[in-house]
CSV table of C-alpha atoms in Angstrom, one decimal:
chain,number,residue,atom,x,y,z
A,1193,MET,CA,-65.3,21.4,-36.0
A,1194,LYS,CA,-64.6,23.5,-39.0
A,1195,SER,CA,-61.4,25.5,-38.9
A,1196,LYS,CA,-61.8,29.1,-37.6
A,1197,VAL,CA,-59.0,31.4,-38.7
A,1198,VAL,CA,-59.3,34.8,-37.1
A,1199,VAL,CA,-55.6,35.8,-36.7
A,1200,GLU,CA,-53.5,33.4,-38.7
A,1201,ASP,CA,-53.8,29.9,-40.1
A,1202,THR,CA,-50.4,29.0,-38.8
A,1203,PHE,CA,-52.0,28.8,-35.3
A,1204,VAL,CA,-54.9,26.6,-36.3
A,1205,HIS,CA,-54.1,22.9,-35.7
A,1206,SER,CA,-55.8,19.6,-36.5
A,1207,GLU,CA,-55.2,18.3,-33.0
A,1208,GLU,CA,-55.9,19.8,-29.6
A,1209,THR,CA,-53.2,22.3,-28.5
A,1210,ASN,CA,-52.2,22.7,-24.9
A,1211,LEU,CA,-50.3,25.8,-23.9
A,1212,THR,CA,-48.8,26.7,-20.5
A,1213,VAL,CA,-49.3,30.4,-19.9
A,1214,ARG,CA,-47.1,32.2,-17.4
A,1215,LYS,CA,-47.4,35.7,-16.2
A,1216,THR,CA,-44.1,37.4,-16.4
A,1217,SER,CA,-44.6,39.5,-13.2
A,1218,LEU,CA,-46.2,38.3,-9.9
A,1219,PHE,CA,-46.8,41.8,-8.6
A,1220,PHE,CA,-49.4,43.3,-10.8
A,1221,THR,CA,-52.5,41.8,-12.4
A,1222,GLY,CA,-52.3,42.8,-16.0
A,1223,ASP,CA,-48.5,42.4,-16.6
A,1224,GLY,CA,-47.0,40.5,-19.5
A,1225,PHE,CA,-47.3,36.8,-20.5
A,1226,THR,CA,-45.4,34.0,-22.1
A,1227,ALA,CA,-47.0,30.9,-23.6
A,1228,TYR,CA,-45.2,27.6,-24.2
A,1229,ASP,CA,-46.2,24.4,-26.0
A,1230,CYS,CA,-46.0,20.9,-24.6
A,1231,LYS,CA,-42.3,20.7,-25.7
A,1232,GLY,CA,-41.4,23.8,-23.8
A,1233,GLN,CA,-41.0,26.0,-26.9
A,1234,LEU,CA,-42.1,29.6,-26.7
A,1235,VAL,CA,-45.2,30.2,-28.9
A,1236,PHE,CA,-46.5,33.6,-27.8
A,1237,ARG,CA,-45.3,36.5,-25.7
A,1238,VAL,CA,-46.6,39.8,-24.4
A,1239,ASP,CA,-43.9,42.1,-23.0
A,1240,THR,CA,-44.5,43.4,-19.5
A,1241,TYR,CA,-46.4,46.6,-19.7
A,1242,GLY,CA,-46.4,47.2,-15.9
A,1243,PRO,CA,-48.5,49.3,-13.6
A,1244,ASP,CA,-47.5,52.7,-15.0
A,1245,SER,CA,-48.8,51.9,-18.5
A,1246,ARG,CA,-51.9,49.8,-17.8
A,1247,ASP,CA,-54.1,52.8,-18.5
A,1248,LEU,CA,-53.0,53.0,-22.1
A,1249,GLY,CA,-55.5,50.3,-22.8
A,1250,GLU,CA,-53.6,48.7,-25.7
A,1251,LEU,CA,-51.7,45.4,-25.7
A,1252,VAL,CA,-49.7,43.6,-28.4
A,1253,LEU,CA,-49.6,39.8,-28.8
A,1254,MET,CA,-46.4,38.6,-30.5
A,1255,ASP,CA,-45.0,35.3,-31.7
A,1256,ALA,CA,-41.8,33.7,-30.5
A,1257,THR,CA,-39.7,35.9,-32.8
A,1258,GLY,CA,-41.3,39.2,-31.7
A,1259,ARG,CA,-43.6,39.6,-34.8
A,1260,CYS,CA,-46.8,41.4,-34.0
A,1261,LEU,CA,-49.8,39.1,-34.5
A,1262,LEU,CA,-52.6,41.0,-32.8
A,1263,THR,CA,-53.3,44.2,-31.0
A,1264,VAL,CA,-56.2,44.5,-28.5
A,1265,ARG,CA,-57.4,47.9,-27.5
A,1266,ARG,CA,-59.9,49.1,-25.0
A,1267,LYS,CA,-62.8,51.0,-26.6
A,1268,ARG,CA,-63.7,54.2,-24.7
A,1269,PRO,CA,-66.2,55.1,-23.5
A,1270,SER,CA,-67.9,51.7,-23.0
A,1271,LEU,CA,-70.5,50.6,-20.4
A,1272,HIS,CA,-69.8,46.9,-21.2
A,1273,ASN,CA,-66.0,47.1,-20.9
A,1274,ARG,CA,-65.6,46.6,-24.6
A,1275,TRP,CA,-62.2,45.7,-26.2
A,1276,GLU,CA,-61.4,45.4,-29.9
A,1277,GLY,CA,-58.8,43.3,-31.7
A,1278,TYR,CA,-56.8,44.4,-34.7
A,1279,LEU,CA,-54.7,42.2,-37.0
A,1280,GLY,CA,-51.0,43.0,-36.6
A,1281,GLU,CA,-50.2,46.5,-35.4
A,1282,ARG,CA,-53.1,48.9,-35.0
A,1283,GLU,CA,-52.8,51.9,-37.3
A,1284,GLU,CA,-55.0,55.0,-37.7
A,1285,GLY,CA,-58.0,54.1,-39.8
A,1286,LYS,CA,-57.5,50.4,-39.4
A,1287,LYS,CA,-60.7,48.4,-38.7
A,1288,PRO,CA,-60.9,45.9,-35.9
A,1289,ILE,CA,-61.5,42.2,-36.7
A,1290,PHE,CA,-63.3,41.3,-33.5
A,1291,SER,CA,-64.8,42.8,-30.3
A,1292,VAL,CA,-65.0,41.5,-26.7
A,1293,ARG,CA,-67.5,42.8,-24.1
A,1294,ARG,CA,-69.3,42.1,-21.0
A,1295,SER,CA,-72.6,40.4,-21.7
A,1296,SER,CA,-74.2,42.7,-19.2
A,1297,ILE,CA,-73.3,45.9,-17.4
A,1298,ILE,CA,-74.7,44.4,-14.1
A,1299,GLY,CA,-72.4,42.3,-12.1
A,1300,ARG,CA,-69.5,40.1,-13.3
A,1301,SER,CA,-71.3,38.5,-16.2
A,1302,ASN,CA,-70.1,36.3,-19.0
A,1303,VAL,CA,-68.1,37.7,-21.9
A,1304,THR,CA,-69.3,37.9,-25.5
A,1305,VAL,CA,-66.9,37.8,-28.4
A,1306,GLU,CA,-68.0,38.9,-31.9
A,1307,VAL,CA,-66.0,38.3,-35.1
A,1308,TYR,CA,-66.8,41.1,-37.6
A,1309,SER,CA,-66.0,39.2,-40.8
A,1310,ASN,CA,-68.8,36.8,-40.0
A,1311,PRO,CA,-72.0,38.1,-38.3
A,1312,THR,CA,-73.0,34.6,-37.2
A,1313,GLU,CA,-69.6,33.9,-35.5
A,1314,GLU,CA,-70.0,34.7,-31.8
A,1315,TYR,CA,-68.4,33.2,-28.7
A,1316,GLN,CA,-69.3,33.2,-25.1
A,1317,ILE,CA,-66.7,32.9,-22.3
A,1318,GLU,CA,-68.2,31.5,-19.2
A,1319,GLY,CA,-66.7,31.0,-15.8
A,1320,SER,CA,-64.0,32.8,-13.7
A,1321,PHE,CA,-60.8,33.9,-15.3
A,1322,ALA,CA,-59.7,35.2,-11.8
A,1323,GLN,CA,-59.9,31.6,-10.6
A,1324,ARG,CA,-58.4,30.3,-13.9
A,1325,ASN,CA,-61.5,28.3,-14.6
A,1326,CYS,CA,-63.4,29.3,-17.7
A,1327,THR,CA,-64.6,27.9,-21.0
A,1328,PHE,CA,-65.0,29.4,-24.5
A,1329,PHE,CA,-68.1,28.3,-26.3
A,1330,ASN,CA,-69.1,28.9,-30.0
A,1331,ALA,CA,-72.6,29.8,-31.1
A,1332,ASP,CA,-73.6,26.1,-31.0
A,1333,LYS,CA,-72.5,25.9,-27.4
A,1334,VAL,CA,-69.5,23.7,-28.3
A,1335,SER,CA,-66.4,24.2,-26.3
A,1336,VAL,CA,-63.5,25.6,-28.4
A,1337,ALA,CA,-61.0,26.5,-25.6
A,1338,GLU,CA,-60.6,26.2,-21.9
A,1339,ILE,CA,-58.5,27.9,-19.2
A,1340,ARG,CA,-57.7,25.8,-16.1
A,1341,ARG,CA,-55.3,25.8,-13.2
A,1342,LYS,CA,-52.0,24.2,-14.0
A,1343,VAL,CA,-51.2,21.0,-12.1
A,1344,ASP,CA,-47.8,19.5,-11.4
A,1345,ALA,CA,-48.8,15.8,-12.0
A,1346,CYS,CA,-45.7,14.4,-10.2
A,1347,ALA,CA,-46.1,16.4,-7.0
A,1348,HIS,CA,-49.9,16.5,-7.1
A,1349,VAL,CA,-49.7,20.3,-6.7
A,1350,VAL,CA,-52.0,22.9,-8.2
A,1351,LEU,CA,-49.6,25.7,-9.2
A,1352,GLY,CA,-50.2,29.4,-8.4
A,1353,LYS,CA,-52.5,31.5,-10.6
A,1354,ASP,CA,-49.5,33.0,-12.4
A,1355,VAL,CA,-49.2,29.8,-14.3
A,1356,PHE,CA,-52.2,28.2,-16.0
A,1357,SER,CA,-53.2,25.9,-18.9
A,1358,LEU,CA,-54.9,27.1,-22.1
A,1359,SER,CA,-56.3,24.2,-24.1
A,1360,ILE,CA,-57.4,24.9,-27.7
A,1361,LYS,CA,-59.7,22.5,-29.5
A,1362,PRO,CA,-58.8,21.3,-33.1
A,1363,GLY,CA,-59.6,23.9,-35.7
A,1364,PHE,CA,-59.7,26.9,-33.3
A,1365,ASP,CA,-57.2,29.8,-33.8
A,1366,SER,CA,-54.8,29.6,-30.8
A,1367,ALA,CA,-53.5,33.2,-31.5
A,1368,PHE,CA,-57.1,34.4,-31.3
A,1369,ALA,CA,-57.6,32.4,-28.0
A,1370,MET,CA,-54.4,34.0,-26.6
A,1371,GLY,CA,-55.6,37.4,-27.6
A,1372,LEU,CA,-58.8,36.8,-25.6
A,1373,VAL,CA,-56.7,35.8,-22.6
A,1374,LEU,CA,-55.2,39.3,-22.7
A,1375,VAL,CA,-58.6,40.9,-22.7
A,1376,LEU,CA,-59.9,38.7,-19.8
A,1377,ASP,CA,-56.9,39.6,-17.8
A,1378,GLN,CA,-57.6,43.3,-18.3
A,1379,ILE,CA,-61.3,42.8,-17.4
A,1380,GLN,CA,-60.2,41.2,-14.2
A,1381,VAL,CA,-58.1,44.3,-13.5
A,1382,ASP,CA,-61.2,46.4,-13.7
A,1383,ASP,CA,-63.2,43.9,-11.5
A,1384,PHE,CA,-60.5,43.6,-8.9
A,1385,PRO,CA,-58.2,46.7,-9.1
A,1386,ASP,CA,-56.3,45.8,-6.0
A,1387,ASN,CA,-56.0,42.1,-6.8
A,1388,ARG,CA,-52.6,40.5,-6.6
A,1389,VAL,CA,-51.7,37.2,-8.2
A,1390,ASP,CA,-51.9,34.3,-5.7
A,1391,ALA,CA,-48.7,32.3,-6.2
A,1392,ASP,CA,-49.2,30.0,-3.3
A,1393,PRO,CA,-49.5,26.3,-4.4
A,1394,ILE,CA,-52.4,24.1,-3.3
A,1395,ILE,CA,-51.4,20.6,-2.4
A,1396,SER,CA,-53.7,17.7,-3.1
A,1397,ASP,CA,-53.7,14.6,-1.0
A,1398,ASP,CA,-55.5,12.6,-3.7
A,1399,PRO,CA,-53.0,10.3,-5.4
A,1400,ASN,CA,-55.1,10.3,-8.5
A,1401,PHE,CA,-55.0,14.1,-8.8
A,1402,SER,CA,-53.3,15.0,-12.0
A,1403,SER,CA,-53.4,17.6,-14.9
C-alpha cells in the first residue's frame, strides 16, 4: 500500500504497527487515552478531559513528549455527528485537514472519513467501537487499521474494554488512526450517553485462544 501521510510521516511505518491503547479513566466514556508500542514505550497520549469538559467538543492528540500533533473538534450543528481534524493546535481561521461523520443519520451506521487534501481519499470505519471490534477500510476496501479487544495470551483472558489493540497496516499514518479513535470514542458517547466502560475480563477455556 502506498504511504498515506495525513498528520506526520514520523508515524508512517514500513511494517505493521501494533499499539496497546488504554483509557486513563474507567468511570466515564470519553476520558483520556494513552497508547504504547510493543516495547511498552509511550507513543500517544490524550490528557483526561473528564465529564465536566466533554461538551467542549475539542480534543488534542499529543506525542510522548506532550507535543500537539492533532486537534479534533466537533462541528456544530451537524446531523451526521461530524468532527473535523486540524494539524497541530487549532487556531482561528485554520482549515481542517479531514472530517469524520456518520454515513447516515438513521441508526448507528458506519463512519465515513474524508481527507481534504485529496478528494479521492476516503475511508470507511465498519463494526462496533463500543465492542472494540471495527476495521478501517480505504476507498479500495482494503483494511488499513483495526481495533480489537486486547487478549492476555498467557492467561487466555480478554481484557476489559478500557484496554484494546490498535493495529495499523504498513504505510498508514498511526497518528491519523489514533485521532480517529478519539472521534469514535466521542461518537460512542453520543450513542450511549449513560455507558460505562466494562472492565470485567472474559476468560476463555480454549487453550489456543491468543492475541
